[in-house]
CSV table of C-alpha atoms in Angstrom, one decimal:
chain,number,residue,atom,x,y,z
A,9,UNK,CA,5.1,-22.7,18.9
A,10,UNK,CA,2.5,-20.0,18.4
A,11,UNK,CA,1.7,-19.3,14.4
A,12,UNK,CA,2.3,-15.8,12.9
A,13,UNK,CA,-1.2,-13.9,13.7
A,14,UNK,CA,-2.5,-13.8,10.1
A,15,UNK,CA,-7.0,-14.2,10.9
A,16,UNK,CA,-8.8,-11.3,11.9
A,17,UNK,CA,-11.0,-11.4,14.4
A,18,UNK,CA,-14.8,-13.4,13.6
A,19,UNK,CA,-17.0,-10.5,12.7
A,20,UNK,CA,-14.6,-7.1,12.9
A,21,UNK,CA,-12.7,-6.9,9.5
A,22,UNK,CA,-11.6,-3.7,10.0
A,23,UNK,CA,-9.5,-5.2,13.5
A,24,UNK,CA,-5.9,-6.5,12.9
A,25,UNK,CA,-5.4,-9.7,13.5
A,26,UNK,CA,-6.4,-11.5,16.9
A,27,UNK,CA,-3.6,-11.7,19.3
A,28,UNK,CA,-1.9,-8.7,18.6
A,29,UNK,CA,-3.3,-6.6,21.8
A,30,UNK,CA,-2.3,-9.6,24.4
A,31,UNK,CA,1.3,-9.5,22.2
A,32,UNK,CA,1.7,-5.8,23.0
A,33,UNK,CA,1.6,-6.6,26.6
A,34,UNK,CA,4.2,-9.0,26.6
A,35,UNK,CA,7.7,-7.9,27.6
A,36,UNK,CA,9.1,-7.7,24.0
A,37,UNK,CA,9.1,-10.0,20.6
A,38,UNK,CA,7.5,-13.0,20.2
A,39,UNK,CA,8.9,-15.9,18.5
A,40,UNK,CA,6.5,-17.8,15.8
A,41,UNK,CA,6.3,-20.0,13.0
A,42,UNK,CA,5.4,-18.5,10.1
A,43,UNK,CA,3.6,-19.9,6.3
A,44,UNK,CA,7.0,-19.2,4.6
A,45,UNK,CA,8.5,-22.3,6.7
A,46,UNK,CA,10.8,-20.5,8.9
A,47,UNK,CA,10.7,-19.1,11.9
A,48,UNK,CA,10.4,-15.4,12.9
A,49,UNK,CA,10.5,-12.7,15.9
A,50,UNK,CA,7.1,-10.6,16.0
A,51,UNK,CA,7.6,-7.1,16.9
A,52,UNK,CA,3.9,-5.7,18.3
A,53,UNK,CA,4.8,-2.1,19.6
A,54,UNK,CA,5.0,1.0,17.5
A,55,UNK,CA,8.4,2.1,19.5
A,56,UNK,CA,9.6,-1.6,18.6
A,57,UNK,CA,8.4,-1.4,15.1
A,58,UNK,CA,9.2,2.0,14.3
A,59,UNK,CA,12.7,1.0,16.2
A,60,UNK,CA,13.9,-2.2,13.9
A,61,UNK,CA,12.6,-0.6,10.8
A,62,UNK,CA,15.3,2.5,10.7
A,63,UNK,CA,18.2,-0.6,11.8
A,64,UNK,CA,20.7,-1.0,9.3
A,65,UNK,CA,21.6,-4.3,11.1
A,66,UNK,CA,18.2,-5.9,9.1
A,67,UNK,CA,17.6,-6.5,5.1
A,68,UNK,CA,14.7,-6.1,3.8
A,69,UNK,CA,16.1,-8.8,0.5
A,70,UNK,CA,13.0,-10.7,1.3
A,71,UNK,CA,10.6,-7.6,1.3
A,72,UNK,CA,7.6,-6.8,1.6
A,73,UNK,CA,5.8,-9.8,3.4
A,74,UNK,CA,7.3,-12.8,2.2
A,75,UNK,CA,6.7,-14.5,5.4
A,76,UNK,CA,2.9,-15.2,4.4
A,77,UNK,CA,3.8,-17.1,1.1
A,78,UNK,CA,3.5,-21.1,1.6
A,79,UNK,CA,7.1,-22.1,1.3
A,80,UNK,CA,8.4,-18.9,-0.3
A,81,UNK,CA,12.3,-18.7,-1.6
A,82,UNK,CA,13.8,-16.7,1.3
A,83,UNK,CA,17.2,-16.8,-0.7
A,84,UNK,CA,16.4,-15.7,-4.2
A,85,UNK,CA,19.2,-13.7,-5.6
A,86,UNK,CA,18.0,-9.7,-5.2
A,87,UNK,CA,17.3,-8.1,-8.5
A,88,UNK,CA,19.7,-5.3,-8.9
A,89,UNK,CA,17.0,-3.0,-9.8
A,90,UNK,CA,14.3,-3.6,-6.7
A,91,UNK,CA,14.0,-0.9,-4.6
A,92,UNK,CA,12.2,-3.1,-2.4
A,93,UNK,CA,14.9,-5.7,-1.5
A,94,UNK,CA,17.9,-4.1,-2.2
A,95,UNK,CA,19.7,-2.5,1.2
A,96,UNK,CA,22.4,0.0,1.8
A,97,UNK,CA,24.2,1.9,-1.1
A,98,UNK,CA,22.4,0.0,-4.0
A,99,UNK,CA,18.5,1.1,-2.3
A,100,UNK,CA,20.0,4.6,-1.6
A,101,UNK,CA,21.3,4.9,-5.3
A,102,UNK,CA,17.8,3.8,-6.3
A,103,UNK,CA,16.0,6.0,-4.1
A,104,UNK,CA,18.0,8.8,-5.1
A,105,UNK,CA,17.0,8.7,-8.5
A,106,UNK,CA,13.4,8.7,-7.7
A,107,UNK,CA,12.7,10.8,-5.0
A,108,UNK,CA,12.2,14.1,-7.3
A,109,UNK,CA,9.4,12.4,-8.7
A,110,UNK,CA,7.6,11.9,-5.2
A,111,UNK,CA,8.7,15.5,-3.7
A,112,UNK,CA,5.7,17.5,-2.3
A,113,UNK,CA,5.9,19.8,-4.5
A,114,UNK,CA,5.9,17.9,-7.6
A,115,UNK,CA,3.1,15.5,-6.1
A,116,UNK,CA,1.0,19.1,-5.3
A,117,UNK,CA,1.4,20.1,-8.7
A,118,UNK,CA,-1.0,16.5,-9.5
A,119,UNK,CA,-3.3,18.1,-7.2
A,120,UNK,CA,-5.5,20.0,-10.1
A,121,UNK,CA,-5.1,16.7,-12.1
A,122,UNK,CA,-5.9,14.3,-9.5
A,123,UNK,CA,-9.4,16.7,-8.9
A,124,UNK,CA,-10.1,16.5,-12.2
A,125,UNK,CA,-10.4,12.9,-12.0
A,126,UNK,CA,-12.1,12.5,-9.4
A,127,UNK,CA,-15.3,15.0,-10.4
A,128,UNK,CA,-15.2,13.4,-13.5
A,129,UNK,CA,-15.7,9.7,-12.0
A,130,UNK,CA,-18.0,11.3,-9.8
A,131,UNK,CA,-20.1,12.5,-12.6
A,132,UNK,CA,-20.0,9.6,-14.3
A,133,UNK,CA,-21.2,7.7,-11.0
A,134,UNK,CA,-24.1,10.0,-11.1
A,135,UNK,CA,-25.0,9.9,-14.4
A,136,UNK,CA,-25.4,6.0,-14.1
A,137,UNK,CA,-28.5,4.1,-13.2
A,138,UNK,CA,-28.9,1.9,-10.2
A,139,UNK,CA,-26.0,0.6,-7.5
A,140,UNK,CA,-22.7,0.5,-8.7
A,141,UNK,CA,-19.5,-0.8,-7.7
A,142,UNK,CA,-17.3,1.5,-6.0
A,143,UNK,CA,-14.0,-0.4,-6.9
A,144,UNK,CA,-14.7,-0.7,-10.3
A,145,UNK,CA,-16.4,2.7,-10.9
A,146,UNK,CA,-14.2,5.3,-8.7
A,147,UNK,CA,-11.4,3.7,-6.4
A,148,UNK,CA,-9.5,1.7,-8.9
A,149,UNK,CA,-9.7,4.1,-12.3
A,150,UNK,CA,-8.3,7.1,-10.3
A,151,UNK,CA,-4.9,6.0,-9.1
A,152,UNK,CA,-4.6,3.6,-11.9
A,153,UNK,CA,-5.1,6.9,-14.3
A,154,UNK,CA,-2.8,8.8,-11.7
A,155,UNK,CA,0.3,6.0,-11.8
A,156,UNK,CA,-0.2,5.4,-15.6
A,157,UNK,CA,0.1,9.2,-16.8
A,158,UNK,CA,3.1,9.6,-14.4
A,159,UNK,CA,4.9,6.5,-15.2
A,160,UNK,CA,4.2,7.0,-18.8
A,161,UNK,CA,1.8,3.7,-19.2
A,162,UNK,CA,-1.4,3.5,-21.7
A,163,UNK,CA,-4.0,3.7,-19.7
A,164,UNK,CA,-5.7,1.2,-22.3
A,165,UNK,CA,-3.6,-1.6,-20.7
A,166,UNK,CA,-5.0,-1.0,-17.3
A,167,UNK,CA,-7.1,-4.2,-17.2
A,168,UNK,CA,-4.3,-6.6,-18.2
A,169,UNK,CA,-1.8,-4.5,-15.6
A,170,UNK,CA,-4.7,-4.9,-13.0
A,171,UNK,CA,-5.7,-8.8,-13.3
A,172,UNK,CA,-1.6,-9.5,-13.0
A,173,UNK,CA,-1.0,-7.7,-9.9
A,174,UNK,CA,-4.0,-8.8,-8.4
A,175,UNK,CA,-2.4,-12.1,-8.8
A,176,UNK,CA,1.1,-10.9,-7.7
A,177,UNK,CA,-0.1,-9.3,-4.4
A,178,UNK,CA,-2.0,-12.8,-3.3
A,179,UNK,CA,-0.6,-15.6,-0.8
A,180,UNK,CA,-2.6,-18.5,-2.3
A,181,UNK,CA,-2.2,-18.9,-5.5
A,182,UNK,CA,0.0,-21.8,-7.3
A,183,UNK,CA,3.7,-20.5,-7.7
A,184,UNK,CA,3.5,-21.4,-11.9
A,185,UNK,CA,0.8,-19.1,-12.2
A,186,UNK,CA,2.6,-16.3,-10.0
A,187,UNK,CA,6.2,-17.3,-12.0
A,188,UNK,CA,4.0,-16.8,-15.6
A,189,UNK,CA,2.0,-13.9,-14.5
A,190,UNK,CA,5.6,-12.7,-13.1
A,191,UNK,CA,6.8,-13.1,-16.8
A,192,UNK,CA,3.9,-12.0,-18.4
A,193,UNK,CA,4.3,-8.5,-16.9
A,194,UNK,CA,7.9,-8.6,-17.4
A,195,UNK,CA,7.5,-8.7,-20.8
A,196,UNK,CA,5.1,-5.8,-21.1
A,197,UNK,CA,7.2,-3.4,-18.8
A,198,UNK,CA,10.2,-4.4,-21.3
A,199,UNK,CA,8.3,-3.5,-24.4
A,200,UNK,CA,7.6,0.1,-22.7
A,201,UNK,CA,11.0,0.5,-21.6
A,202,UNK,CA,12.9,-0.4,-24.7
A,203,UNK,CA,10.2,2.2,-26.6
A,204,UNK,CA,11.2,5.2,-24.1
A,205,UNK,CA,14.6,4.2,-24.4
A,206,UNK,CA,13.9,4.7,-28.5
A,207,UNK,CA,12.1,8.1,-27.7
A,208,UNK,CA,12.0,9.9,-24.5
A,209,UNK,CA,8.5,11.7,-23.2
A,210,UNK,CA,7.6,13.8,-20.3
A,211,UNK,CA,6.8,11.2,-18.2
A,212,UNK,CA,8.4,9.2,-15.2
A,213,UNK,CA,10.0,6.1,-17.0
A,214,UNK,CA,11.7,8.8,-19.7
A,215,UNK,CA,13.2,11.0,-16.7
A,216,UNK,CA,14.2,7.9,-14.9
A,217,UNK,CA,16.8,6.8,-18.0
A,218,UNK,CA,17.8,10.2,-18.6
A,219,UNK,CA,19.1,11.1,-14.9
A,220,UNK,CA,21.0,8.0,-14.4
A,221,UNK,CA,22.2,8.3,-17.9
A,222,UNK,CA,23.4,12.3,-17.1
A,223,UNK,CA,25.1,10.8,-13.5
A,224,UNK,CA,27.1,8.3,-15.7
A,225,UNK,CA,25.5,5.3,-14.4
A,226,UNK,CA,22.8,4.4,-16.6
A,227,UNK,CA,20.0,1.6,-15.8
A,228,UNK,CA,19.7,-1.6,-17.4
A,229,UNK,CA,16.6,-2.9,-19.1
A,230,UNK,CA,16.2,-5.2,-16.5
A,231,UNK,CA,16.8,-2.2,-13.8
A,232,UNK,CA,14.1,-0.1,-15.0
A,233,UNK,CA,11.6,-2.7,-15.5
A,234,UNK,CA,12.1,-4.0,-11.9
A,235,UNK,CA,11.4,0.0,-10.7
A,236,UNK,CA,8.8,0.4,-13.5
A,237,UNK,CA,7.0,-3.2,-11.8
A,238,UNK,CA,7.4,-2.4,-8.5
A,239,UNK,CA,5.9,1.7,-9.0
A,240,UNK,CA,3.0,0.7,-11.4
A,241,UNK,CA,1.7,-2.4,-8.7
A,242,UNK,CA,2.4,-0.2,-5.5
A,243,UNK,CA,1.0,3.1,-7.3
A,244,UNK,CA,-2.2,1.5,-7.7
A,245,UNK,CA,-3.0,-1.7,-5.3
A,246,UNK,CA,-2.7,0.3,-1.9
A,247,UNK,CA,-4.4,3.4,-2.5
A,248,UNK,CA,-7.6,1.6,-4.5
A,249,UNK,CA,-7.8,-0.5,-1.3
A,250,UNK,CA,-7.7,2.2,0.7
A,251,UNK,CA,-10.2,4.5,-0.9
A,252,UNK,CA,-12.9,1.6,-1.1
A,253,UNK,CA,-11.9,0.3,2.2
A,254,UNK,CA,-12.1,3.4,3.9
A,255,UNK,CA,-15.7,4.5,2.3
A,256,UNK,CA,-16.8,1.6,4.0
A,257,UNK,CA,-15.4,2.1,7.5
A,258,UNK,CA,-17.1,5.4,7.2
A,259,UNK,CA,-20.6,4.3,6.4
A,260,UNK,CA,-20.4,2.1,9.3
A,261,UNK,CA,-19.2,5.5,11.7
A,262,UNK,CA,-21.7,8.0,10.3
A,263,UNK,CA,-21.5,10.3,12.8
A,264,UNK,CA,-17.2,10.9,11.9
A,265,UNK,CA,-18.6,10.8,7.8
A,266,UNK,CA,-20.8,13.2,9.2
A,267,UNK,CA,-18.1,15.4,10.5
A,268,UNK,CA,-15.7,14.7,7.0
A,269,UNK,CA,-18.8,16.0,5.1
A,270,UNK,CA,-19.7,18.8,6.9
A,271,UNK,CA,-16.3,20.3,6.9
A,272,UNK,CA,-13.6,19.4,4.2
A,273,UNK,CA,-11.0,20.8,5.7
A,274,UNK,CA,-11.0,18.0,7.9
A,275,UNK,CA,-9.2,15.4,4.7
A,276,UNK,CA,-5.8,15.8,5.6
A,277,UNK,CA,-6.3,14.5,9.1
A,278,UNK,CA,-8.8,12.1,7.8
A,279,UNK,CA,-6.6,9.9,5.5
A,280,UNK,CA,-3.6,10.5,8.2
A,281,UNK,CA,-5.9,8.9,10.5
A,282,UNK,CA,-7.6,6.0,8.1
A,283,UNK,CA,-4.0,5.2,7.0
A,284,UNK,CA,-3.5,4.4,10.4
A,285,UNK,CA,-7.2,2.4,11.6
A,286,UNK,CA,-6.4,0.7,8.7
A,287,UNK,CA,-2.9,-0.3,8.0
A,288,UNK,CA,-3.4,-2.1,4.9
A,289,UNK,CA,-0.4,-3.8,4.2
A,290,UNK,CA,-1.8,-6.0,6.4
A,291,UNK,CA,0.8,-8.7,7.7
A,292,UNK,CA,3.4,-6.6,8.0
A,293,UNK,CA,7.2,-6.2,6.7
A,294,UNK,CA,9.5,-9.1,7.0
A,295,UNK,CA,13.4,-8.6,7.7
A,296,UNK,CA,16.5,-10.7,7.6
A,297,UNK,CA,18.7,-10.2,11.1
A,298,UNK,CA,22.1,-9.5,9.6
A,299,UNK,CA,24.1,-8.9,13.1
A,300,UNK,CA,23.0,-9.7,16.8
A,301,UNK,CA,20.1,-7.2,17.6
A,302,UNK,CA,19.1,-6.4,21.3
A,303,UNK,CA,15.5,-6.0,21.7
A,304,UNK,CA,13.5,-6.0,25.5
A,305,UNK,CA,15.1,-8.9,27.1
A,306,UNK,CA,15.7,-10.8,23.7
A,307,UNK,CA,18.7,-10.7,21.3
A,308,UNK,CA,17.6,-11.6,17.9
A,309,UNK,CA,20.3,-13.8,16.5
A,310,UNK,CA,22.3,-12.8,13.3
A,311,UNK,CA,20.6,-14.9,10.2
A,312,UNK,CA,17.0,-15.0,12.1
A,313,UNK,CA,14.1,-13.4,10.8
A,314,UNK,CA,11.7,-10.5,12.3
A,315,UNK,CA,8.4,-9.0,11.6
A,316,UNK,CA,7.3,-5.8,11.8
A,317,UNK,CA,3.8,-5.7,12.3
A,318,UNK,CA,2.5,-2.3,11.6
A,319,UNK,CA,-1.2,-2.9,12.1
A,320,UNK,CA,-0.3,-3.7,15.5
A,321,UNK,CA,1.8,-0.7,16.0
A,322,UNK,CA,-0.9,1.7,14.9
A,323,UNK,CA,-3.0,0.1,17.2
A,324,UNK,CA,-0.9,1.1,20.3
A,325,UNK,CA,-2.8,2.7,23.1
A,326,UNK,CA,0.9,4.1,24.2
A,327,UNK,CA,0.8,6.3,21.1
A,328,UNK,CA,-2.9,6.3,20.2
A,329,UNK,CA,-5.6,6.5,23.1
A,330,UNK,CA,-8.9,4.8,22.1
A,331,UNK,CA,-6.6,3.2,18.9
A,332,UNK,CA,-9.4,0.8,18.1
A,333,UNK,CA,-11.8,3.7,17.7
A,334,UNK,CA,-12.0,5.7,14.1
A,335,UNK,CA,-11.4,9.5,15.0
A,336,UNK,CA,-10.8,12.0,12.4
A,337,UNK,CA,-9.8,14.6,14.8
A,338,UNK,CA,-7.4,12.8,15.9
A,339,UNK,CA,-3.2,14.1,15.1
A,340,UNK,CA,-2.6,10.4,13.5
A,341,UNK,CA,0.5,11.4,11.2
A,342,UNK,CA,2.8,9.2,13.1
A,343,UNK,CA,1.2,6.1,12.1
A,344,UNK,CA,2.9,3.5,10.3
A,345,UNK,CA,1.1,2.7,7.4
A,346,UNK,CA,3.9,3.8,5.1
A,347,UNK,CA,6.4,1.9,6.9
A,348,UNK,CA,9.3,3.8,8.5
A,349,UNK,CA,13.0,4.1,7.9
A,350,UNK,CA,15.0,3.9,4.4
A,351,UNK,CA,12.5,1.9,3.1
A,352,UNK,CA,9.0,3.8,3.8
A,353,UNK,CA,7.0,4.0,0.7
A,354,UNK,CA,8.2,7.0,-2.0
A,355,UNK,CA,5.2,7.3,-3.1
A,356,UNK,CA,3.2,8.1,0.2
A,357,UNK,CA,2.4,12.3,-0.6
A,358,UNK,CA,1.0,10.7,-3.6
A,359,UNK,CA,-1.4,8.4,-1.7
A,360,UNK,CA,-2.2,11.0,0.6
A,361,UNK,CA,-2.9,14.1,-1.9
A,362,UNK,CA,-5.4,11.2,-3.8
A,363,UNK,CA,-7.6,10.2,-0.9
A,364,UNK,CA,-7.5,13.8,0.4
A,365,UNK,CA,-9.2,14.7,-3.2
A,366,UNK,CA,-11.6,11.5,-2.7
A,367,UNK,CA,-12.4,12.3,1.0
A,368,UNK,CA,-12.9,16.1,-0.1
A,369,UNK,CA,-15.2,15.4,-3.0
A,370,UNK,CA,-16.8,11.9,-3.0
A,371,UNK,CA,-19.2,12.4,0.3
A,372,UNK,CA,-20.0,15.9,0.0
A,373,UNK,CA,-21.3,15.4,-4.2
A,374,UNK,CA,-22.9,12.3,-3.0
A,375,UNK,CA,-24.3,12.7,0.4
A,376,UNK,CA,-26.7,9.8,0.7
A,377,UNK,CA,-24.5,7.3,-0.3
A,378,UNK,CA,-25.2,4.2,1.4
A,379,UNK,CA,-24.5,0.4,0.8
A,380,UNK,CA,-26.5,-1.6,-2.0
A,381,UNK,CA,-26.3,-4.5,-0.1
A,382,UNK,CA,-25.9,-6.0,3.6
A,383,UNK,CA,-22.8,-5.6,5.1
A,384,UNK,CA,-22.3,-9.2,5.7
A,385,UNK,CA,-22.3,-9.9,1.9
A,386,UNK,CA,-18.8,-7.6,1.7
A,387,UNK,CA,-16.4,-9.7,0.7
A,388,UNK,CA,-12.9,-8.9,2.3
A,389,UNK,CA,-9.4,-9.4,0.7
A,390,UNK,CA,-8.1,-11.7,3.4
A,391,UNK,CA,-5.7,-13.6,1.2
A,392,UNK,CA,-3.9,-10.6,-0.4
A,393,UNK,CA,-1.2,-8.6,1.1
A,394,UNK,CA,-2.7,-5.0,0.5
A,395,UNK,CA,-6.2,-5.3,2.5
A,396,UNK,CA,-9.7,-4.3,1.0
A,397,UNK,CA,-12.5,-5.2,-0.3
A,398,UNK,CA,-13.2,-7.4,-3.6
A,399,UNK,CA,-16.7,-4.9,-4.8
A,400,UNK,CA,-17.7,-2.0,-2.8
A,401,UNK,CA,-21.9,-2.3,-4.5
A,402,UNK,CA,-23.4,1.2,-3.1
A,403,UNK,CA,-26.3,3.2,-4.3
A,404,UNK,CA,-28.0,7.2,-3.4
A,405,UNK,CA,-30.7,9.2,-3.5
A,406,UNK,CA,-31.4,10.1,-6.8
């Protein structure tokens, strides 16, 4: 039996991973054998993908990627609080108390904030001396700032907060050290809670208590550290990736940075379609089969697994002519990075209102940025399950 497609291609890190262009010419899913120990159905197609994710006949309980994790528990009991595993009426209640937070209008009303931090991580880039790391300098501090003001978390925690999700979002590393980082974090979201259940502020957590406490149907502890996890790792981990990832997928096509810096009007359309070149949740969402689905000439058996592999999808020619080509002109806001159905990402007009700030600002105040170092010493994050790079080391004329 084939293996799930996890390696990129030798030599293009910014291509999916091999096999997905002869899968998408097959006449529907493709059963593999997956890291996880099981068995699983790969969907390749954006009509497929986008198709199974909006099902209701698959749970996401095992969520986001679990497939990719060496012997991962496929079974463990759903906390009640994860917006990422539960299904139905339990992730609609959840959602429901979120999604004010994530509205456009609240996310525009960042917007002056989110600029703010980026010209003043920009400045500080410029005041420094010699190459710097991009990562460590500009694409991590801004949504970690940006998720910690709204949840409500001191910033001053960021490195311990960082160095445990880092660990969380791997595939490799020993399941103690996952099940104490796991802990670890645990611990500190439980400390924050119980203070903001002490003394409410204006910030996300606070809000979070009071609404399900005014609808009668308060959190637990438990709950709201789950959401509080789940919103602090996600708010930071994909959108960090992306801006460092991204900056370097531009130097390689100068003549499209070219175009992004000459006209800033083009950002919006320019993160719709790096989201989509890109697809950093990079092995896709895994699903439980809960009844018979149909699919091409297949049925997908009730208690099978599937995979829906959205770096495949956003790479359909059907949908997007020339997909393996970068072009910022292109209308790209279809892609799906954020996933698709009940469970695409909440916070996505907060990922997109960041990196159009960073695409806006960062090329035009620095316009001879360059790499510090040969492209072949990039290290990529092959191992995680948000996709990047581990130090983004770029210099300028100064």
């Amino acid at each position: 039996m084939t293996e799930f497609p996890a390696g990129r291609p030798s030599g293009c890190p910014f291509e999916p991973a091999a096999g997905y262009t002869a899968l998408r010419e097959t006449s529907g899913p493709i059963k593999v054998s997956t890291p996880a120990g099981v068995d699983a159905w790969v969907l390749s197609r954006y009509d497929d993908v986008r198709s199974v994710l909006a099902d209701t006949r698959l749970s996401s309980r095992s969520a986001p990627s679990a497939h990719v994790v060496p012997e991962a528990d496929l079974e463990r009991e759903v906390e009640s609080g994860s917006i990422l595993q539960n299904d139905g009426e339990r992730h609609a209640h959840l959602r429901r108390l979120l999604t004010s937070e994530f509205t456009v209008k609240r996310v525009q009303a960042l917007r002056p904030r989110i600029q703010q931090l980026v010209e003043d991580h920009l400045d500080a880039m410029l005041a420094s001396e010699g190459p710097v790391d991009l990562v460590q300098a500009f694409a991590l501090p801004i949504p970690s700032l940006v998720i910690c003001e709204l949840l409500g978390v001191p910033y001053a925690d960021r490195d311990q907060f960082q160095r445990r999700s880092a660990i969380l979002v791997s595939v490799d590393r020993p399941e103690d050290e996952v099940t104490r980082v796991s802990e670890e974090l645990q611990q500190y979201m439980a400390g924050l809670v119980l203070a903001k259940l002490e003394q409410r502020e204006d910030d996300l957590l606070s809000r979070l208590i009071t609404r399900a406490e005014d609808q009668g149907n308060p959190l637990t502890v438990p709950e709201l550290v789950s959401i509080g996890i789940t919103l602090l790792i996600a708010g930071h981990e994909t959108t960090a990736n992306m801006i460092a990832l991204s900056t370097l997928v531009l130097l390689r096509n100068p003549d499209q940075l070219n175009a992004l810096r000459n006209d800033p009007a083009l950002a919006p359309a320019a993160a719709e379609e790096l989201l989509r070149y890109l697809s950093v949740v990079q092995f896709g969402l895994f699903r439980h089969v809960l009844d018979d689905l149909p699919l091409g000439d297949e049925t997908i058996k009730a208690g099978e697994y599937l995979i829906a592999a959205l770096s495949s999808g956003n790479r359909d020619e059907s949908v997007f002519p020339n997909a393996d080509q970068v072009d910022l002109s292109r209308k790209a806001s279809a892609h799906l990075a954020f996933g698709f159905g009940p469970h695409q990402c909440l916070g996505q007009q907060l990922a997109r209102v960041e990196l159009q700030e960073v695409y806006t600002r960062l090329y035009r105040r620095i316009p001879t940025l360059r790499l510090a170092v040969p492209f072949e010493e990039i290290k990529f994050k092959d191992n995680t399950l948000v996709y990047g790079v581990t130090a983004l080391p770029v210099t300028w004329d100064r």
